[in-house]
Coordinates of N, CA, C and O in Angstrom, one line a residue:
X1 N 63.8 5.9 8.4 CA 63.2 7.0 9.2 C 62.2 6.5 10.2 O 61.4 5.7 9.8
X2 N 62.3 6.9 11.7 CA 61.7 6.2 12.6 C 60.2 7.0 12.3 O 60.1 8.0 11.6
X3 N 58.8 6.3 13.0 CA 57.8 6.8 12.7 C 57.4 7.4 14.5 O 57.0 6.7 15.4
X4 N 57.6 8.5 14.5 CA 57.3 9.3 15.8 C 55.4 10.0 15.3 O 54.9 10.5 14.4
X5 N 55.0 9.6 16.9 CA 53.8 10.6 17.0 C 53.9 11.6 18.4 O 54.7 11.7 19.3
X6 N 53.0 12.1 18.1 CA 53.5 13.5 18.8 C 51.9 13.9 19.6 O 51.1 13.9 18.6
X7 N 51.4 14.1 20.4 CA 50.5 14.3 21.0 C 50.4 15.2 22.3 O 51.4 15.5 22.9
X8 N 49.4 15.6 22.6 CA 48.9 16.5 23.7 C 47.7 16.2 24.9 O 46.5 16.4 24.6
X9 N 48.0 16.0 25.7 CA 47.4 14.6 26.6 C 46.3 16.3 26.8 O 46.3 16.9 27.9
X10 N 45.4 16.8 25.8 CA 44.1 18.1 26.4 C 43.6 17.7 25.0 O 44.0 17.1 24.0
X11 N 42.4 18.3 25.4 CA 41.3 18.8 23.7 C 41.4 20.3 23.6 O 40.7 20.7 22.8
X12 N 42.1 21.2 24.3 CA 42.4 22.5 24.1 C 42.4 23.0 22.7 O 43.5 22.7 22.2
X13 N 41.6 23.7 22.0 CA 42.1 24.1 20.7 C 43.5 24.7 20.2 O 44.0 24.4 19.1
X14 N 44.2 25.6 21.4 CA 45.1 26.2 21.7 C 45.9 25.7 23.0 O 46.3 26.4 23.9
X15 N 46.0 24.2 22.8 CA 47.0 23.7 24.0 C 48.3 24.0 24.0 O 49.0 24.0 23.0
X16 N 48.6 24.3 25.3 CA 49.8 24.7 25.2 C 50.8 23.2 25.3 O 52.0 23.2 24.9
X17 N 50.4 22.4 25.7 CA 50.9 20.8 26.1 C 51.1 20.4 24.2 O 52.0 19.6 23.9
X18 N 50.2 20.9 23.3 CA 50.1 20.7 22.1 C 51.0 21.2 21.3 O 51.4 20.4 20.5
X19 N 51.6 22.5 21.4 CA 52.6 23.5 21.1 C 54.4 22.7 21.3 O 55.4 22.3 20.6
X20 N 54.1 22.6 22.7 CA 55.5 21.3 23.4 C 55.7 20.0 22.6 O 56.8 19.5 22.3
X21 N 54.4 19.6 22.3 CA 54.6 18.2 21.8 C 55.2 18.2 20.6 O 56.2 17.6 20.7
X22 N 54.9 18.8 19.4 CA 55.3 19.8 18.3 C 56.5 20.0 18.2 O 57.2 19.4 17.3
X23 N 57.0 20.9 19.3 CA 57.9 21.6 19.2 C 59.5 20.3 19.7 O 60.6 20.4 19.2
X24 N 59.1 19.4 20.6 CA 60.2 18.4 20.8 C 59.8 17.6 20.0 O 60.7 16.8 19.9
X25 N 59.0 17.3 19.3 CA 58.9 16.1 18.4 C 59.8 17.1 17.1 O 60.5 16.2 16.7
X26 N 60.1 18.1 16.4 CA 60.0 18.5 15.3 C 61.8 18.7 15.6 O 62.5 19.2 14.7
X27 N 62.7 18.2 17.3 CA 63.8 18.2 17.0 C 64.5 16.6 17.5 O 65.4 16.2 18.3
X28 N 63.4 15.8 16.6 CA 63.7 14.6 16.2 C 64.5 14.2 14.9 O 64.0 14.1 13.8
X29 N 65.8 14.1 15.3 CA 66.2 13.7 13.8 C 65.6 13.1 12.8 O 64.4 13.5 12.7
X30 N 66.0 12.3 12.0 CA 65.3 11.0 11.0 C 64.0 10.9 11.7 O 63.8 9.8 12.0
X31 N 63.0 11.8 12.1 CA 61.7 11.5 12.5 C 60.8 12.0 11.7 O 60.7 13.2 11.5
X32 N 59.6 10.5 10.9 CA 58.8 10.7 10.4 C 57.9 11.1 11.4 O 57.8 10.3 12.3
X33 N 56.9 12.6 11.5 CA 56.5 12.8 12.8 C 55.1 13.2 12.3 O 54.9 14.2 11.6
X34 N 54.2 12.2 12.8 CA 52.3 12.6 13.1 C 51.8 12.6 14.1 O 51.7 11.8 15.0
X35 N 51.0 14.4 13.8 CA 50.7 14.8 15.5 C 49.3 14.7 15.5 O 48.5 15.1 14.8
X36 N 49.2 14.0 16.5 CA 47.5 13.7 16.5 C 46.8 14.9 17.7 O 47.5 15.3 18.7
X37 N 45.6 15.1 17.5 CA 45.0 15.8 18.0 C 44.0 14.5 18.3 O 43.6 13.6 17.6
X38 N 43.6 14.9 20.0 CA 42.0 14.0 20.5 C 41.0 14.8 20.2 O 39.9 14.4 20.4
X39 N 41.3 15.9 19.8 CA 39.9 16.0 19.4 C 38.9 15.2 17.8 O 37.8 14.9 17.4
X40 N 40.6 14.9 17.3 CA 39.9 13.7 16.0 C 39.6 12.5 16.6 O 39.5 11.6 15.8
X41 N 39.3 12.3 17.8 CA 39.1 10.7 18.5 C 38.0 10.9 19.2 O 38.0 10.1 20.2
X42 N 37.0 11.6 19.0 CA 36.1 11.8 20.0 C 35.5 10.4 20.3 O 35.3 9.4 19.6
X43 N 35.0 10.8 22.3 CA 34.8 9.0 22.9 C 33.5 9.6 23.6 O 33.4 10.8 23.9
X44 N 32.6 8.7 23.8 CA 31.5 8.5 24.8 C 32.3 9.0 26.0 O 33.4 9.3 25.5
X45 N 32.4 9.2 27.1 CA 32.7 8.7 28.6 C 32.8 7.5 29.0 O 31.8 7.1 29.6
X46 N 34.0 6.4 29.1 CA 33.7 5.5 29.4 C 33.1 4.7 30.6 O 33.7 4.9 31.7
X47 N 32.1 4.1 30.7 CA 31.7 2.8 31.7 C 31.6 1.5 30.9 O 31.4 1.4 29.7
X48 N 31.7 0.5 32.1 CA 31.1 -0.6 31.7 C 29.6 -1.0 30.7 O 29.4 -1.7 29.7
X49 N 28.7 -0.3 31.4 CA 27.8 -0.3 31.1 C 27.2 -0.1 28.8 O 26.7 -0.5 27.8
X50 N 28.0 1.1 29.5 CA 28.4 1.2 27.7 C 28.9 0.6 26.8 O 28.5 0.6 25.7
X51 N 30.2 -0.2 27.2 CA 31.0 -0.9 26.5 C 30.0 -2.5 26.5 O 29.6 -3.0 25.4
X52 N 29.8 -2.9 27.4 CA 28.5 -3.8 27.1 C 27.2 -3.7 26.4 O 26.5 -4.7 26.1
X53 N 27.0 -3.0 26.2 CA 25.8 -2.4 25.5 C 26.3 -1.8 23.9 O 25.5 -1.7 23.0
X54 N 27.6 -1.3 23.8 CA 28.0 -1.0 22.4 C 28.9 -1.7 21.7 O 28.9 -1.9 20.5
X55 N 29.9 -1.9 22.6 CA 31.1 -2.0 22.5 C 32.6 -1.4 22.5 O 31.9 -0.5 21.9
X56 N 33.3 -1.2 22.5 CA 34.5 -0.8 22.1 C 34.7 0.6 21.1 O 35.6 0.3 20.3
X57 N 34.4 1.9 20.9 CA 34.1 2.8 19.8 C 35.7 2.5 19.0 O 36.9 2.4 19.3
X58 N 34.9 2.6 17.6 CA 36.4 2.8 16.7 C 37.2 3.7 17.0 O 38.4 3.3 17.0
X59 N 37.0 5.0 17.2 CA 38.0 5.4 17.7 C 39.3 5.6 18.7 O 40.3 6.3 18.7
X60 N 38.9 4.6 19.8 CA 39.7 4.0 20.6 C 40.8 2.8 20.3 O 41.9 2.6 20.8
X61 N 39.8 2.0 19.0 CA 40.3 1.3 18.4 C 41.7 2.4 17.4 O 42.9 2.2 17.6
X62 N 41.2 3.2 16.7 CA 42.1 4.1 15.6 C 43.4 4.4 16.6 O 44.4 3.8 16.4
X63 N 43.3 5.3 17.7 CA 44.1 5.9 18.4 C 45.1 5.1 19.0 O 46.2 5.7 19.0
X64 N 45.0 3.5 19.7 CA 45.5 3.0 19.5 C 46.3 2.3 18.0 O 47.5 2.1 18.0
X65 N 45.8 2.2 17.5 CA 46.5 2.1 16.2 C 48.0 2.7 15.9 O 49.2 2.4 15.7
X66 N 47.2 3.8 16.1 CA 48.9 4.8 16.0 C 49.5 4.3 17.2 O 50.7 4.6 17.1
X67 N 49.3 3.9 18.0 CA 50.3 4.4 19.5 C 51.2 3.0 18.6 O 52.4 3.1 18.3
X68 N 50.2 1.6 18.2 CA 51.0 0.0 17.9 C 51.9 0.5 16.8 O 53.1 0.3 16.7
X69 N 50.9 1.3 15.6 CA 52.0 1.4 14.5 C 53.6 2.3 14.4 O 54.5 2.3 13.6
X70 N 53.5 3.0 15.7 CA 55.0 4.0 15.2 C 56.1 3.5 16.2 O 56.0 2.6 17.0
X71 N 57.2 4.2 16.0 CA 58.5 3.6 16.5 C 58.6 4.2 17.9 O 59.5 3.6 18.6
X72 N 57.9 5.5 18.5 CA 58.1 6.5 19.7 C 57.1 7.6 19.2 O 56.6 8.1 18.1
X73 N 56.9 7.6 21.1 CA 55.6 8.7 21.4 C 56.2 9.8 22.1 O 56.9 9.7 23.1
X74 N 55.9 10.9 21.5 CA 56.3 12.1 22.0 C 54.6 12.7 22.9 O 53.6 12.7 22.3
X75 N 54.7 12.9 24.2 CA 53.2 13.3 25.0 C 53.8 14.1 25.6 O 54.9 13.9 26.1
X76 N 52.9 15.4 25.5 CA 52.9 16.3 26.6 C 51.3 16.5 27.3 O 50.2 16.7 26.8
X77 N 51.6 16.4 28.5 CA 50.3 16.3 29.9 C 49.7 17.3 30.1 O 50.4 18.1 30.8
X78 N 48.6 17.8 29.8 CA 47.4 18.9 30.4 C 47.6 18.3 31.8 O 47.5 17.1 31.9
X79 N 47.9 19.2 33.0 CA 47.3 19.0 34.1 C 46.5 19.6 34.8 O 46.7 20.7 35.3
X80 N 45.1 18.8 35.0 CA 44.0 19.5 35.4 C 43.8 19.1 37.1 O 43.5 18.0 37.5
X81 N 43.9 20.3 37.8 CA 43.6 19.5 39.3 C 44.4 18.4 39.5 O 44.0 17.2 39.8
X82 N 45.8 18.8 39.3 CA 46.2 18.0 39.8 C 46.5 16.7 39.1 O 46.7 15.8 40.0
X83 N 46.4 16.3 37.8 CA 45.3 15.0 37.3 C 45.2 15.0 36.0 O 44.8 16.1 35.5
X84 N 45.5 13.9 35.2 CA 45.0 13.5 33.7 C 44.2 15.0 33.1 O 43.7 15.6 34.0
X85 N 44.0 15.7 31.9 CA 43.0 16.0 31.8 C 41.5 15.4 31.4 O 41.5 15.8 30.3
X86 N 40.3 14.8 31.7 CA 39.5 14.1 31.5 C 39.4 13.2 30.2 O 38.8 12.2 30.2
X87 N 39.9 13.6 29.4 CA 40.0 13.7 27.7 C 40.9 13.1 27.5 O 40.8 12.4 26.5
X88 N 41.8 12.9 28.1 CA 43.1 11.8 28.2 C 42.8 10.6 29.0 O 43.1 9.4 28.8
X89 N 42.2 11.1 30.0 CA 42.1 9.9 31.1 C 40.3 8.8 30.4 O 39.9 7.7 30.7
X90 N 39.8 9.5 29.7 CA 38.9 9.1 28.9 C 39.4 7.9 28.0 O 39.0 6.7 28.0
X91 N 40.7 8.6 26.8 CA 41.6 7.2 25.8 C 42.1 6.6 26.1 O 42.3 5.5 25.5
X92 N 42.5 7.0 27.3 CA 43.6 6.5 28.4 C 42.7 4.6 28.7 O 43.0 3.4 28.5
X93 N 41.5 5.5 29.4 CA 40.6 4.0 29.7 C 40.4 3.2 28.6 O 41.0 2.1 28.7
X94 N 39.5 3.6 27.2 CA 39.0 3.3 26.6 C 40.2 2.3 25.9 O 39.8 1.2 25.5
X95 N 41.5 2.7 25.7 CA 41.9 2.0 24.4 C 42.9 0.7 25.8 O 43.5 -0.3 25.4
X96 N 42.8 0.9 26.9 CA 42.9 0.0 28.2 C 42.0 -1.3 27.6 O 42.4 -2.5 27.4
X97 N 40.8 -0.9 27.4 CA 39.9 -2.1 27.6 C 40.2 -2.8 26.6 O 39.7 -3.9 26.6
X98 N 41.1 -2.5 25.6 CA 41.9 -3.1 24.3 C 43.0 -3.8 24.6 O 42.9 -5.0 24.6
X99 N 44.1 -3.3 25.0 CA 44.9 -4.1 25.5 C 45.6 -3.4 26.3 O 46.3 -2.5 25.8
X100 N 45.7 -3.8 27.7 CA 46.3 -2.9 29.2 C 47.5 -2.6 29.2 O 48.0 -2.0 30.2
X101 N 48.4 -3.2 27.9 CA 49.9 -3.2 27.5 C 49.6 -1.9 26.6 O 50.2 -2.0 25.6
X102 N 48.7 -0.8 26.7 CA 48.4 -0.1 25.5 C 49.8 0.8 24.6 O 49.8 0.9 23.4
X103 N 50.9 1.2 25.7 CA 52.3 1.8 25.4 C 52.9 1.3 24.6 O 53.7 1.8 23.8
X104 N 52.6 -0.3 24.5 CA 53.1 -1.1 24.1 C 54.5 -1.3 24.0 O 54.9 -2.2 23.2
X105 N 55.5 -0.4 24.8 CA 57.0 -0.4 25.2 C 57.6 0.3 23.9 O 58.6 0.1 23.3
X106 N 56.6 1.3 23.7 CA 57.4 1.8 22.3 C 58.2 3.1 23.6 O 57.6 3.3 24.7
X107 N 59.2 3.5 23.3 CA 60.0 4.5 23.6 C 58.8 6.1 24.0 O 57.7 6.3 23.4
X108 N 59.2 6.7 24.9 CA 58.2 7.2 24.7 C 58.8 8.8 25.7 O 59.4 8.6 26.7
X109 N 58.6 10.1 25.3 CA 59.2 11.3 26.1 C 57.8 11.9 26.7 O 56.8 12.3 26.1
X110 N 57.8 11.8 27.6 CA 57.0 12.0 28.5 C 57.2 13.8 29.0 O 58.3 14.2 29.4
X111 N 56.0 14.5 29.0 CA 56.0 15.6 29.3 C 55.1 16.6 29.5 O 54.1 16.3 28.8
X112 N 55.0 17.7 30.1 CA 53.9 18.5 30.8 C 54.4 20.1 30.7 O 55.6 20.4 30.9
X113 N 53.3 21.1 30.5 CA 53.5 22.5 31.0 C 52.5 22.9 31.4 O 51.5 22.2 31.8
X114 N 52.8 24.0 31.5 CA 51.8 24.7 32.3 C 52.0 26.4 32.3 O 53.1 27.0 32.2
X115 N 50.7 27.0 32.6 CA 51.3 28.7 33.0 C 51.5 28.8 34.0 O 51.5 30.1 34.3
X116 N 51.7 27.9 35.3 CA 52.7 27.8 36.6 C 53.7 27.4 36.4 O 54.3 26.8 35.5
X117 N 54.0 27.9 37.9 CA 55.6 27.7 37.9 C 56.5 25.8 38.1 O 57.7 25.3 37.9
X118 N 54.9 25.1 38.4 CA 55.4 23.8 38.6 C 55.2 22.7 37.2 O 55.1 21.4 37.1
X119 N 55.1 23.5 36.4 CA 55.2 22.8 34.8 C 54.4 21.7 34.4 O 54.6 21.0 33.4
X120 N 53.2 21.5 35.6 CA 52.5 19.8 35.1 C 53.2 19.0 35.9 O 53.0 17.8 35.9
X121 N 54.1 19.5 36.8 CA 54.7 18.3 37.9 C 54.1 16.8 38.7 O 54.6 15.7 38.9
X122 N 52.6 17.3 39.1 CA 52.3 16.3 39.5 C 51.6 15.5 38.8 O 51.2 14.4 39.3
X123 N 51.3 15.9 37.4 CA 50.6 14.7 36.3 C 51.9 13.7 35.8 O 52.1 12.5 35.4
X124 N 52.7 15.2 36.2 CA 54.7 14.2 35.4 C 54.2 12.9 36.6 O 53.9 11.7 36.5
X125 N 54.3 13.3 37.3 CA 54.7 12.1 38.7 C 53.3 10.6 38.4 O 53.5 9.4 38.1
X126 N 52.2 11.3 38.6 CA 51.0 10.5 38.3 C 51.4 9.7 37.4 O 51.5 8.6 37.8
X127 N 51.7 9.9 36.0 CA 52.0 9.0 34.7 C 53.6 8.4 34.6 O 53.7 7.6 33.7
X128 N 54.7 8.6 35.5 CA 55.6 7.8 35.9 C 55.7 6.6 36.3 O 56.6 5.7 36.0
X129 N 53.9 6.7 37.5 CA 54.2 5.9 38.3 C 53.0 4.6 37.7 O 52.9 3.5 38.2
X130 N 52.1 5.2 36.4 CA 51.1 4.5 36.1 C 51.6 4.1 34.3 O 51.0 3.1 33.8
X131 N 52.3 4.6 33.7 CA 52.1 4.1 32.6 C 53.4 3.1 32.9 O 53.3 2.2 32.0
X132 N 54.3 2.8 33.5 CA 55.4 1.8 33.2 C 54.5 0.1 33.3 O 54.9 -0.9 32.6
X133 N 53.1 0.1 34.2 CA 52.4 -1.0 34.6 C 51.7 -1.0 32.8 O 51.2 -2.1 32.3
X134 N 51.7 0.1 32.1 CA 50.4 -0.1 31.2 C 51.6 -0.5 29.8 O 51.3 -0.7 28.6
X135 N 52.6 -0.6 30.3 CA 53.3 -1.1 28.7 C 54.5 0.2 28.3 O 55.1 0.4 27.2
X136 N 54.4 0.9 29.8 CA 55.0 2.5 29.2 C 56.8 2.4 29.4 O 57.4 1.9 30.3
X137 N 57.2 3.0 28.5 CA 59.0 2.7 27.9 C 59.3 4.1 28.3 O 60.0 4.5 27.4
X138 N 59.1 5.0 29.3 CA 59.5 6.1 29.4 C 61.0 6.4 29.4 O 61.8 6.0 30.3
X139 N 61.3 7.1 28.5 CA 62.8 7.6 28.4 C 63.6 8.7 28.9 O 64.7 8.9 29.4
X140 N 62.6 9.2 28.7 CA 62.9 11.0 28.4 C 61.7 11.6 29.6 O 60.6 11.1 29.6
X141 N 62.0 12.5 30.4 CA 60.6 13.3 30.8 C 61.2 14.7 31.0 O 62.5 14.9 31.1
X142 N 60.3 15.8 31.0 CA 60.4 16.8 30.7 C 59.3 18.0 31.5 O 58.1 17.8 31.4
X143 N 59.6 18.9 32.0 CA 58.4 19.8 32.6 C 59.2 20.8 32.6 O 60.3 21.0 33.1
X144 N 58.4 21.6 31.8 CA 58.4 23.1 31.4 C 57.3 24.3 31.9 O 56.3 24.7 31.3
X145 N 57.9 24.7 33.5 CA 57.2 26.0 34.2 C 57.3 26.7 32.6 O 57.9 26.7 31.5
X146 N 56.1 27.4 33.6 CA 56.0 29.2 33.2 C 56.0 29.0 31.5 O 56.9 29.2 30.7
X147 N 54.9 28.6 31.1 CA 54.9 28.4 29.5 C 54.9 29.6 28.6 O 55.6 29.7 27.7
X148 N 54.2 30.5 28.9 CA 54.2 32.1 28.6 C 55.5 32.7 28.9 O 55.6 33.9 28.5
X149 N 56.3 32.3 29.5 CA 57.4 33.1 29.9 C 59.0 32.2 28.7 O 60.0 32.6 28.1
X150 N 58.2 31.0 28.8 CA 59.5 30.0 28.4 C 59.3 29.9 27.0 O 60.2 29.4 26.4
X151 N 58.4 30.1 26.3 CA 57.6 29.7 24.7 C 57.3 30.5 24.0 O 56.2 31.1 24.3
X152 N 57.7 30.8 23.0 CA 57.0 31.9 22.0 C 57.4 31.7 21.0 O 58.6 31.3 21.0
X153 N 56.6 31.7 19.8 CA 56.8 31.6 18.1 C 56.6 30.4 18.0 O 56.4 30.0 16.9
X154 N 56.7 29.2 19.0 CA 56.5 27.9 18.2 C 57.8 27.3 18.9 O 57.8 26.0 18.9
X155 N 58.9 27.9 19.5 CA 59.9 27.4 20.1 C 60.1 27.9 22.0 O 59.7 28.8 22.7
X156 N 61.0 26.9 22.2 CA 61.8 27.4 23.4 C 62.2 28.8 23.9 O 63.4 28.9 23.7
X157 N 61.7 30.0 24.4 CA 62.4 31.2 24.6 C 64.0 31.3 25.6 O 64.9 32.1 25.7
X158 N 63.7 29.9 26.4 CA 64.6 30.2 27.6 C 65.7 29.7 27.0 O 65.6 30.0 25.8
X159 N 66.8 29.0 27.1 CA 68.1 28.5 26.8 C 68.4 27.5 27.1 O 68.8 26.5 26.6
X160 N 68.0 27.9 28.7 CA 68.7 26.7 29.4 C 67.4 25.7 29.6 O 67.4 24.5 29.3
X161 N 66.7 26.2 29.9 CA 65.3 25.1 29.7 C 65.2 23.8 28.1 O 65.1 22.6 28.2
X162 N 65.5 24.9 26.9 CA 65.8 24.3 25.8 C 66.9 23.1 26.0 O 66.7 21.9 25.6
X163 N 67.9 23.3 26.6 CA 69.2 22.7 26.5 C 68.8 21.2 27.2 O 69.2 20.1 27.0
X164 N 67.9 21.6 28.1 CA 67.5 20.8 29.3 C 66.6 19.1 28.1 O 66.6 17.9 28.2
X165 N 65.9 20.1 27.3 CA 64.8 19.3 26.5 C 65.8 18.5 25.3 O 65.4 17.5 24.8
X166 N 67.0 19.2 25.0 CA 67.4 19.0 23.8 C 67.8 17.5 24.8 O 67.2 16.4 24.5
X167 N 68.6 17.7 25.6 CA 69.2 16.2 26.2 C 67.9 15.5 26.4 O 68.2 14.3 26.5
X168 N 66.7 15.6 26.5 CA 65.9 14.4 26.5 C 65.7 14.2 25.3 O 66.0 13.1 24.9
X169 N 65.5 14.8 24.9 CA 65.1 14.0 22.7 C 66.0 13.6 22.8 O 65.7 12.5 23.4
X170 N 67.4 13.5 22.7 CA 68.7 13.0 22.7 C 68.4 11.7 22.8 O 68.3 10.9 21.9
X171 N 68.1 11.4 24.3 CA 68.2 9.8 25.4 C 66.5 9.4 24.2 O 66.5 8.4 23.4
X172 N 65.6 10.1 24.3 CA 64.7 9.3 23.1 C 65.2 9.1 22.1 O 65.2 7.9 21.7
X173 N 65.8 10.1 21.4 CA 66.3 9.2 20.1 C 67.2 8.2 19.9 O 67.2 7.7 18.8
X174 N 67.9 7.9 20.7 CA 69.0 6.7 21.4 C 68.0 5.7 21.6 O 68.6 4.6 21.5
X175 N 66.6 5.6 21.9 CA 66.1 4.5 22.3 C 65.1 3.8 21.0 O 64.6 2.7 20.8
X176 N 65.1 4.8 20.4 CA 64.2 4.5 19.3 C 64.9 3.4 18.5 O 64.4 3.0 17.5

C-alpha cells in the first residue's frame, strides 16, 4: 500500500482547498492516506535573521518529514491575491532552507479551488512553474471553479468536473 499525504496549501479551519485534498486523495486506490493540516506546523515568519539567531524550527523539520517519508503528495492551493497563501509560502521557505530539492520528486497532484469561476488558476500556473526547480514530480493538476456550486457532502457535485479529476488520480496513481 503506497503511503499518500494529502494536504491544503491554507490554515483555513474550513478550507475549501482542504475538503479537495481529502476528497482526491480518498479516490486513491491501495492508498495509505495522511492528511496533514498546517495548522499542526505552526512557523515563526521566516527571515534570515531568525534562522541565524534560532535556527531551523522543528516543525519545518517534521513537515518535511512527511513530504521525504511517503510515496505521493496529494496539494490543493489556497489562492490568495493571486499567490501562495502566506502559510504555505511560509513551509514552503522554511523547510527550502532544509533542502531546496524539498518535493523530493515524489509524484505529486497538484491542485486549487476556489469560490470563483477561475478555480486557483493562477497559483495552478505560479507552482508549475516553481516547484519542478524545487524537486517537484507534478503529474496530475487539477482546478476546480465555482467550489460551492461543484462540492457538497464531501464530494464532487458536477460529473463532468469529477470525471475530469478521476483521470488525474488515475495518471498519479500510475506514477506512484
Amino acid at each position: 500500500m503506497k503511503k499518500i499525504i494529502a494536504f491544503a496549501g491554507s490554515n483555513s479551519k474550513n478550507s475549501i482547498n482542504k475538503q479537495l485534498s481529502i476528497y482526491a486523495a480518498s479516490l486513491v486506490e491501495n492508498g495509505d492516506v495522511t492528511v496533514l493540516d498546517l495548522n499542526d506546523f505552526e512557523l515563526p515568519i521566516y527571515s534570515i535573521d531568525f534562522e541565524i539567531e534560532h535556527g531551523i524550527p522543528d516543525n519545518a523539520r517534521n513537515f518535511l518529514e512527511h513530504i521525504k517519508s511517503s510515496d505521493g503528495i496529494v496539494l490543493s492551493l489556497a489562492e490568495h491575491n493571486g499567490a501562495y497563501a502566506t502559510v504555505f509560502k511560509n513551509i514552503f521557505d522554511w523547510m527550502s532552507r532544509i533542502d531546496n530539492k524539498l518535493w523530493s520528486d515524489k509524484p505529486m497532484l497538484l491542485m486549487a479551488t476556489s469560490p470563483g469561476g477561475r478555480g486557483g488558476a493562477t497559483v495552478l500556473e505560479i507552482a508549475k512553474g516553481r516547484f519542478p526547480y524545487m524537486g517537484g514530480n507534478i503529474v496530475g493538476v487539477f482546478s476546480l471553479p465555482s467550489f460551492g456550486a461543484n462540492f457538497e457532502g464531501g464530494k464532487m457535485s458536477n460529473e463532468e468536473l469529477n470525471q475530469q479529476l478521476i483521470e488525474e488520480v488515475k495518471q498519479f496513481e500510475n506514477s506512484l
